[in-house]
Amino acid sequence: MVEVTRVSAAATPEAIGIVHLGLGAFHRAHQAVYLQRCLNDSDNDSSNDSDAGRWGVCSANIRSNRALVDQLREAGYRYHVAEYGDSEHVTLREIDVIQEALFTGQDKSGVWGDDLDVLLDRMAAPETRIVTLTVTEKGYYLSPAEGRLREDDSSIAADIANPERPRTAPGLIVAALRRRREQGLPPFAVLSCDNMPDNGRRTRAAVVQLAARQDEGGQGEGLAEWIEANVAFPSSMVDRIVPAMTDASFDQLRELGCDDDAAVVCEAFSQWVVEDDFPQGRPQWEHVGVEMVDDVGPFETMKLRMLNGSHSLLAYVGTMAGFATVAEAIADPAMAGFIHRYMTEEAAPTLDMPVGVDVGGYAEQLVARFGNDSLKHRLQQIAMDGSQKLPQRLLHGAEQCLSEERSIDCTALGIAAWIRYTKGVDANGETFDVSDPLREIYVQLHAAHGDDAQSLVMAFLALRDIFPARLAERDDFAQAVMSAYRELVDHDARQVLAVSSSAS
Ligand code: CS2
C-alpha cells in the first residue's frame, strides 16, 4: 500500500517575473516545485516575502511538444508532481506557478507554433527579471569539446540571417536583450539549468558569439559587447531524477487517483545550487533549500562526474548488457560493482569536493537513488545525445586520471560501449534509433570501418567535437579504449562487466 502525502498549491502568483525556455518534465518537477514552495511558504508563515507573488512563470516550448502546452492551457496551468521516496512513500504536489505556456517550435506535422511574438514581448517586458533554461546540452549549439558556436548548424545559421525571428534559445535571448536595450530596460539575468560544466559561462559564450555574428551583419550595433558588460549569467547545478513520462507512469499516477495529462513522476531527492548573481532580484530560494553560493564549480563537477558519469556508463554498458532501466541495471551485482569502482577509483579522486560533503556518502546515496524502482528510468533516454554529454561526464575526469597516472578501465569501457551503441544494435541484435546531433557521422563511420576494431575506434577518437586532441592523441587513452572495445567484441557484455566490476 502506498502512503500518499498531498500538498496543494496554497497560492497563485499575481505576476510573471520569470520566462522559462524548455517546458519539459525536468522544469516542471524541479524549478517549478521550488517556486511553488516559495509561494506556499509566503502564504503560510512569517517569511515576510512580499515579493513571492511576482515570480510566476511563463514557460515556452521552443522546439517540440505542442501537446504539453495545450494540455497545460486546458488544465488552467495546474498540474501535479509525484515525488517517490520509494515504492511505499509518495508526495503528490499540486503546482500552480506556471501562469502562461507558449509554443514556438514545430509540431509533429512540421507546423510552427505561432507564439513567437508573445514570447519575445514577454521576455522584453519590464516585469521579467530572470530567464531560465532547460534546453538540454545541444540547445546551446556549442561544440561540446571547445565551446565554439556551431555556426554550421541550420538553426543557428537561420538566427544569424534573421535575428528578429529567432528559433533557438541563444537567438531568443539575443533578440529579447536587443529589445530591452532599445527600450532602456535593464537586462534580465540568464540562468541555465542544464547539466553542463560552467553552464552560466557557456550560456554567455553562446549568446555573445551569436550576437557578435549578428553585429557583423549590421543588425546588433555593438550588442555583443553590451551583453558581455551588462548581463548576468549565473551558473547552477541542478539535480533531480525525472524520467520522461510513459504510459506506465500515467497508470502509476491513476492508481493514486491522479488523472492529469501534464503530471510528472520523479524521485523525492532534489538539489539546486545557484550562483547568487541576480541584479534585478530573485525569489527567496534559500528559504526552500536552494543553496545560494559564490562558486558552483565544485558542486557541478561532483554531480557531472559522479551522477551523470555513472548514468552514462549505466546507459551504454547497460544497454549492451541487455538491461532496460537504471533500477534494473544497478540491481545486478556486477553492474553495481562496476559503478562503485568507477565512482571510487576514477571519479572521486579527481574531485575537489564542496565543503562539508563526503564523497563516500555521496556515492552511497547515488547508488540508492539509482535503485529507486518506482522510477522506470530508461537507459535509452540517458543514452541520447552522447556526443554532447561525454566530455563533461567522462572525458574531463579521464584526462585528469591519466595525467595523475591512474587507470581509467571503467571510463574506457563506457566509451567503448558508447562506440558500440552508436551502431544502433542492442545486446539481442535488435536495432534501435540513435538520437544524437552527430548521428549521421556515426552512420558514416560504421559504414566505412565496419568490424575493423582498430580503425573504427581510431576514427571515433578523431571526432574533435567530442575528443580534444590532447586526450585522443595520448597512447594510454587510445589503448585503454581499444582494449575495452575488443573485450566487448570478443565477449558478452555481462562477462566483461563481471571482470571489470572487481578488477583493480
Ligand atoms: C541523465 C540526467 O538523461 C540524462 O542524461 O543523466 O537527466 C539525470 O537524470 C539528471 O541530471 C539528474 O539530476
XYZ file of C-alpha atoms and ligand atoms in Angstrom:
517
model
C 0.000 0.000 0.000
C 1.458 3.376 -0.990
C 1.339 6.145 1.579
C 0.431 9.395 -0.218
C 1.110 12.847 1.216
C -0.817 15.524 -0.669
C 0.398 19.117 -0.825
C -1.913 21.567 -2.534
C -0.891 24.786 -4.246
C -1.647 27.201 -1.432
C -1.159 30.309 -3.529
C -1.103 31.515 -7.116
C 1.302 34.175 -8.406
C -0.037 37.623 -9.313
C 2.579 38.440 -11.951
C 5.098 36.788 -14.245
C 8.721 37.526 -13.330
C 10.443 34.541 -14.959
C 10.390 33.334 -18.545
C 11.487 29.736 -18.942
C 12.637 28.118 -22.182
C 12.169 24.327 -22.300
C 8.886 23.253 -20.723
C 9.941 19.638 -20.230
C 9.390 17.223 -17.378
C 12.532 18.396 -15.576
C 11.441 22.031 -15.403
C 8.010 21.054 -14.127
C 9.456 18.786 -11.429
C 12.418 20.924 -10.343
C 12.395 24.724 -10.762
C 8.594 24.934 -10.707
C 8.440 22.928 -7.475
C 10.945 25.233 -5.729
C 8.974 28.292 -6.868
C 5.685 26.790 -5.718
C 7.224 26.016 -2.337
C 8.381 29.673 -2.056
C 4.831 30.779 -2.806
C 3.249 28.304 -0.391
C 5.635 29.428 2.354
C 4.960 33.100 1.786
C 1.269 32.327 2.215
C 1.663 30.121 5.272
C 4.242 31.539 7.564
C 6.007 34.675 8.627
C 8.626 34.561 5.864
C 7.678 38.164 5.016
C 8.345 37.575 1.359
C 6.040 40.199 -0.104
C 7.691 39.716 -3.498
C 6.874 35.985 -3.766
C 3.744 36.559 -5.852
C 5.713 38.321 -8.573
C 7.662 35.235 -9.586
C 5.086 33.500 -11.713
C 6.464 31.715 -14.772
C 5.794 31.936 -18.485
C 7.131 28.677 -19.861
C 7.745 28.019 -23.539
C 8.496 25.018 -25.670
C 10.694 26.292 -28.465
C 11.471 23.054 -30.326
C 8.757 20.421 -29.933
C 5.859 19.198 -27.776
C 2.910 21.425 -28.590
C 0.662 18.831 -26.919
C 2.008 19.604 -23.462
C 1.438 23.337 -23.932
C -2.166 22.626 -24.968
C -2.701 20.265 -22.022
C -1.442 22.826 -19.522
C -3.638 25.539 -21.013
C -6.673 23.271 -20.844
C -5.897 22.399 -17.212
C -5.709 26.091 -16.261
C -1.952 25.585 -15.788
C -2.406 23.371 -12.717
C -0.600 20.036 -12.690
C 0.866 17.509 -10.271
C 4.320 16.252 -9.402
C 4.564 12.813 -7.765
C 7.785 12.523 -5.758
C 8.648 8.891 -4.951
C 10.957 8.281 -1.986
C 10.455 4.570 -2.575
C 7.595 2.372 -3.700
C 5.769 2.968 -0.403
C 6.039 6.731 0.037
C 4.979 9.382 -2.416
C 4.330 13.098 -2.096
C 1.808 14.392 -4.590
C 2.222 18.143 -5.089
C -0.100 20.450 -6.897
C 1.767 23.131 -8.844
C 0.249 26.408 -9.979
C 3.251 28.608 -10.548
C 3.242 28.454 -14.337
C 0.904 31.199 -15.500
C 1.362 31.007 -19.238
C 2.552 28.322 -21.661
C 3.727 29.120 -25.190
C 4.759 27.155 -28.244
C 7.171 28.456 -30.880
C 8.616 25.132 -32.090
C 7.485 22.671 -34.743
C 4.812 20.090 -34.025
C 4.740 16.531 -35.371
C 3.305 17.664 -38.697
C 6.021 20.291 -39.091
C 3.723 23.237 -38.315
C 5.358 26.078 -36.382
C 3.745 27.395 -33.220
C 2.592 30.994 -33.556
C 3.553 32.354 -30.124
C 6.909 33.853 -31.082
C 5.775 37.486 -30.769
C 4.083 36.814 -27.429
C 7.228 35.115 -26.160
C 9.541 37.949 -27.246
C 7.141 40.527 -25.744
C 7.149 38.573 -22.505
C 10.952 38.344 -22.431
C 11.204 42.084 -23.116
C 8.540 43.049 -20.527
C 9.731 45.239 -17.610
C 8.415 42.659 -15.060
C 10.602 39.868 -16.475
C 13.713 39.745 -14.332
C 15.057 36.255 -14.964
C 15.136 33.941 -17.987
C 15.777 30.298 -17.077
C 16.680 27.488 -19.452
C 16.399 23.715 -19.696
C 17.053 23.179 -23.371
C 19.488 20.225 -22.979
C 23.158 20.377 -23.896
C 22.538 20.543 -27.634
C 20.190 23.516 -27.251
C 23.181 25.838 -26.726
C 24.643 24.985 -30.158
C 28.196 24.866 -28.825
C 30.763 22.301 -29.908
C 30.934 20.060 -26.814
C 34.730 19.880 -26.670
C 35.601 23.524 -27.304
C 32.534 25.643 -26.592
C 32.578 27.256 -30.061
C 29.209 28.341 -31.523
C 28.157 25.818 -34.174
C 27.545 28.312 -36.951
C 27.176 25.488 -39.462
C 24.021 24.300 -37.695
C 20.981 25.235 -39.773
C 19.024 26.696 -36.835
C 21.919 28.940 -35.788
C 22.517 29.940 -39.410
C 18.835 30.932 -39.606
C 19.120 33.010 -36.413
C 22.200 34.769 -37.808
C 20.373 35.545 -41.041
C 17.117 36.549 -39.388
C 17.715 37.892 -35.858
C 14.160 39.189 -35.412
C 12.550 35.735 -35.877
C 14.756 33.561 -33.647
C 14.228 29.828 -33.284
C 16.999 28.863 -30.858
C 17.389 29.682 -27.177
C 20.508 31.825 -27.739
C 18.664 33.571 -30.604
C 15.626 34.339 -28.423
C 17.813 35.705 -25.635
C 19.767 37.963 -28.008
C 16.568 39.264 -29.655
C 14.916 39.985 -26.304
C 18.035 41.685 -24.926
C 18.225 43.825 -28.065
C 14.663 44.996 -27.472
C 15.300 45.711 -23.803
C 18.386 47.720 -24.628
C 16.463 49.740 -27.228
C 13.716 50.429 -24.696
C 16.185 51.420 -21.971
C 15.164 48.478 -19.765
C 17.696 46.673 -17.600
C 18.587 43.177 -18.836
C 17.204 40.046 -17.201
C 19.614 37.560 -15.615
C 20.011 34.328 -17.615
C 20.048 31.141 -15.531
C 20.977 27.896 -17.255
C 19.616 24.784 -15.531
C 21.246 22.262 -17.864
C 23.889 19.659 -16.991
C 26.962 21.389 -18.355
C 30.144 22.475 -16.629
C 30.213 26.259 -16.118
C 26.727 26.389 -17.564
C 26.487 30.154 -16.972
C 29.754 30.856 -18.761
C 28.754 28.550 -21.632
C 25.395 30.228 -21.996
C 27.114 33.596 -22.114
C 29.524 32.237 -24.751
C 26.657 31.050 -26.968
C 24.686 34.286 -26.608
C 27.667 36.626 -27.091
C 29.026 34.671 -30.090
C 25.626 34.756 -31.754
C 25.171 38.475 -31.049
C 28.651 39.126 -32.475
C 27.777 37.284 -35.702
C 24.566 39.285 -35.980
C 26.532 42.502 -35.295
C 28.764 41.629 -38.257
C 25.665 41.605 -40.423
C 24.893 45.155 -39.247
C 21.987 44.144 -37.008
C 23.228 44.460 -33.495
C 25.209 47.691 -33.178
C 27.631 46.561 -30.530
C 25.091 44.332 -28.843
C 27.665 41.600 -28.140
C 29.855 43.979 -26.085
C 26.797 45.362 -24.316
C 25.705 41.850 -23.326
C 29.175 40.956 -22.087
C 29.323 44.079 -19.971
C 25.766 44.119 -18.629
C 24.106 40.714 -18.452
C 24.479 38.299 -15.523
C 24.776 34.601 -16.396
C 24.972 32.818 -13.020
C 25.856 29.125 -13.116
C 23.786 26.498 -11.361
C 23.890 22.814 -10.507
C 20.523 21.101 -10.788
C 19.712 17.619 -9.592
C 16.570 15.530 -9.594
C 15.945 12.317 -11.494
C 12.884 12.941 -13.648
C 12.374 10.243 -16.291
C 10.317 11.016 -19.387
C 6.669 10.153 -18.765
C 5.402 6.882 -20.223
C 2.003 5.171 -20.339
C 3.143 3.116 -17.343
C 3.902 6.247 -15.291
C 0.471 7.699 -16.089
C -1.075 4.377 -14.947
C 1.000 4.555 -11.766
C -0.481 8.016 -11.101
C -4.035 6.931 -11.806
C -3.615 4.353 -9.055
C -3.055 7.299 -6.717
C -6.243 8.907 -8.024
C -4.332 11.452 -10.086
C -5.627 11.702 -13.644
C -3.537 14.515 -15.071
C -2.021 14.629 -18.583
C 0.579 17.197 -17.534
C 1.705 15.361 -14.383
C 5.294 14.282 -13.768
C 6.758 11.383 -11.775
C 10.168 11.897 -10.162
C 12.308 10.920 -7.185
C 11.946 12.581 -3.771
C 15.550 13.828 -3.794
C 16.148 17.299 -5.164
C 19.092 19.698 -5.107
C 19.728 23.128 -6.595
C 22.912 25.107 -6.103
C 22.893 28.573 -7.657
C 25.476 31.331 -8.010
C 23.986 34.389 -6.379
C 24.139 36.941 -9.199
C 20.695 38.387 -9.954
C 20.964 42.175 -10.411
C 17.174 42.609 -10.792
C 16.335 40.441 -7.776
C 15.300 36.807 -7.380
C 12.861 34.638 -5.456
C 13.854 33.835 -1.874
C 15.009 30.398 -2.956
C 17.198 29.892 0.098
C 14.006 29.581 2.194
C 13.119 26.354 0.395
C 16.502 24.653 0.424
C 18.253 26.115 -2.610
C 21.950 26.598 -1.862
C 22.962 30.125 -2.938
C 26.757 30.195 -3.326
C 29.615 32.214 -4.833
C 31.044 29.333 -6.836
C 29.043 26.409 -8.152
C 32.121 24.753 -9.703
C 32.824 22.036 -7.098
C 29.119 21.030 -6.952
C 28.843 20.875 -10.727
C 31.948 18.777 -11.253
C 30.952 16.414 -8.445
C 27.480 15.899 -9.866
C 28.531 15.640 -13.512
C 31.264 13.062 -12.896
C 29.631 11.049 -10.097
C 25.934 11.050 -11.010
C 25.819 11.822 -14.715
C 29.066 9.950 -15.445
C 27.653 6.838 -13.754
C 24.371 7.345 -15.592
C 26.140 7.366 -18.951
C 28.123 4.237 -18.027
C 24.880 2.537 -16.992
C 23.267 3.664 -20.252
C 25.919 2.396 -22.662
C 27.333 -0.618 -20.850
C 23.859 -1.464 -19.524
C 22.194 -1.379 -22.939
C 24.942 -3.571 -24.367
C 24.418 -5.975 -21.441
C 20.684 -6.200 -22.134
C 19.250 -4.031 -19.321
C 16.418 -1.575 -19.956
C 16.187 0.697 -16.905
C 18.586 2.186 -14.357
C 16.989 0.344 -11.427
C 17.184 -2.977 -13.275
C 20.835 -2.433 -14.225
C 22.042 -1.345 -10.789
C 20.282 -4.338 -9.176
C 22.777 -6.553 -10.985
C 25.742 -7.161 -8.639
C 28.339 -6.995 -11.406
C 26.943 -3.686 -12.643
C 26.722 -2.310 -9.098
C 30.361 -3.320 -8.514
C 31.413 -1.690 -11.774
C 29.668 1.599 -10.927
C 31.107 1.538 -7.416
C 34.562 1.008 -8.849
C 34.127 3.862 -11.348
C 32.965 6.258 -8.631
C 35.627 5.423 -6.081
C 38.658 4.798 -8.322
C 38.079 7.077 -11.312
C 35.645 9.883 -10.436
C 36.128 10.637 -6.724
C 39.944 11.094 -6.831
C 39.529 13.860 -9.445
C 37.177 15.978 -7.315
C 37.636 18.995 -5.089
C 34.584 18.239 -3.006
C 32.312 21.058 -1.838
C 32.984 21.905 1.811
C 31.115 19.554 4.129
C 30.234 16.918 1.512
C 31.719 13.463 1.999
C 32.379 11.713 -1.295
C 31.779 8.202 0.098
C 28.404 9.209 1.488
C 27.527 10.954 -1.765
C 28.378 7.793 -3.749
C 26.259 5.611 -1.462
C 23.331 7.970 -1.746
C 23.626 7.895 -5.553
C 23.511 4.102 -5.681
C 20.387 4.152 -3.507
C 18.802 6.756 -5.807
C 19.622 4.675 -8.894
C 17.924 1.730 -7.208
C 14.579 3.560 -6.786
C 12.365 1.163 -8.707
C 9.310 3.414 -8.636
C 11.047 5.248 -11.460
C 11.263 3.431 -14.748
C 14.227 5.476 -15.930
C 15.026 4.081 -19.344
C 18.696 3.647 -20.227
C 17.848 4.647 -23.785
C 16.724 8.059 -22.544
C 20.050 8.690 -20.831
C 21.967 7.328 -23.830
C 20.608 10.095 -26.072
C 22.953 12.862 -27.241
C 26.128 11.100 -26.133
C 28.263 13.468 -28.206
C 27.048 16.338 -26.056
C 27.443 14.535 -22.754
C 30.668 12.521 -22.873
C 33.171 15.388 -22.436
C 31.932 16.708 -19.089
C 30.727 13.357 -17.753
C 33.632 11.064 -18.622
C 36.416 12.703 -20.616
C 37.489 15.565 -18.344
C 37.849 13.087 -15.483
C 39.716 10.592 -17.690
C 42.187 13.268 -18.708
C 42.856 14.105 -15.086
C 43.213 10.437 -14.091
C 45.724 9.758 -16.843
C 47.782 12.826 -16.037
C 47.964 11.557 -12.454
C 48.871 8.063 -13.687
C 45.697 6.403 -12.516
C 43.869 3.786 -14.559
C 40.690 4.548 -16.495
C 39.406 0.994 -17.054
C 35.769 1.744 -16.224
C 35.657 5.003 -18.177
C 37.295 3.290 -21.159
C 34.687 0.515 -21.064
C 31.986 3.204 -21.058
C 33.485 4.923 -24.112
C 33.918 1.594 -25.908
C 30.301 0.673 -25.117
C 29.211 4.078 -26.435
C 31.015 3.379 -29.736
C 29.207 0.014 -29.925
C 25.954 1.737 -29.004
C 26.227 4.277 -31.840
C 25.764 1.409 -34.293
C 22.152 1.139 -33.146
C 22.071 -2.607 -32.386
C 21.428 -3.876 -28.852
C 22.531 -7.000 -26.956
C 19.813 -9.101 -28.594
C 20.632 -7.965 -32.096
C 17.562 -5.675 -32.173
C 18.045 -2.329 -33.907
C 17.134 0.994 -32.298
C 17.310 4.685 -33.234
C 20.391 6.553 -32.133
C 19.309 10.059 -31.185
C 22.256 12.444 -31.359
C 23.194 15.576 -33.339
C 26.169 13.599 -34.744
C 24.048 10.615 -35.753
C 24.781 10.916 -39.482
C 28.508 10.919 -38.794
C 28.195 7.737 -36.720
C 26.380 6.032 -39.602
C 29.200 7.014 -41.972
C 31.914 5.828 -39.587
C 30.300 2.430 -39.057
C 29.757 2.052 -42.799
C 33.370 2.996 -43.590
C 35.131 0.935 -40.907
C 32.757 -1.977 -40.342
C 34.187 -4.569 -37.957
C 37.772 -3.369 -38.125
C 38.083 -2.513 -34.440
C 41.360 -0.634 -34.735
C 40.290 1.719 -37.491
C 36.740 2.179 -36.145
C 37.879 3.168 -32.643
C 40.571 5.496 -34.009
C 38.005 7.116 -36.311
C 35.689 7.782 -33.363
C 38.525 9.170 -31.242
C 39.327 11.536 -34.110
C 35.955 13.286 -33.694
C 37.331 16.575 -32.442
C 33.871 17.886 -31.465
C 33.965 15.280 -28.696
C 37.569 14.248 -28.033
C 40.137 17.055 -27.759
C 43.469 16.236 -29.421
C 45.337 16.428 -26.095
C 43.314 13.449 -24.859
C 42.685 11.468 -28.042
C 46.335 11.558 -29.045
C 47.530 10.064 -25.777
C 48.587 6.474 -26.347
C 47.414 5.325 -22.939
C 43.933 6.708 -23.643
C 43.591 5.201 -27.102
C 44.974 1.866 -25.869
C 42.547 1.710 -22.952
C 39.518 2.382 -25.183
C 40.783 -0.013 -27.832
C 41.315 -2.896 -25.452
C 37.896 -2.328 -23.823
C 36.322 -2.274 -27.276
C 37.989 -5.575 -28.197
C 36.703 -7.117 -24.957
C 33.186 -6.118 -25.959
C 33.620 -7.589 -29.432
C 35.095 -10.864 -28.152
C 32.857 -11.438 -25.130
C 29.325 -10.984 -23.941
C 28.985 -7.571 -22.204
C 27.881 -9.265 -18.955
C 31.096 -11.287 -18.850
C 33.130 -8.144 -19.424
C 31.205 -6.436 -16.619
C 31.837 -9.294 -14.230
C 35.581 -8.917 -14.751
C 35.571 -5.099 -14.698
C 33.498 -4.847 -11.533
C 36.158 -6.405 -9.355
C 39.485 -5.875 -11.170
C 41.702 -3.220 -9.697
C 20.554 11.954 -17.051
C 20.109 13.223 -16.344
O 19.345 11.877 -19.074
C 20.453 12.030 -18.552
O 21.450 12.218 -19.234
O 21.866 11.655 -16.659
O 18.960 13.763 -16.885
C 19.928 12.998 -14.834
O 18.822 12.179 -14.571
C 19.782 14.303 -14.096
O 20.880 15.128 -14.377
C 19.661 14.085 -12.595
O 19.751 15.298 -11.935
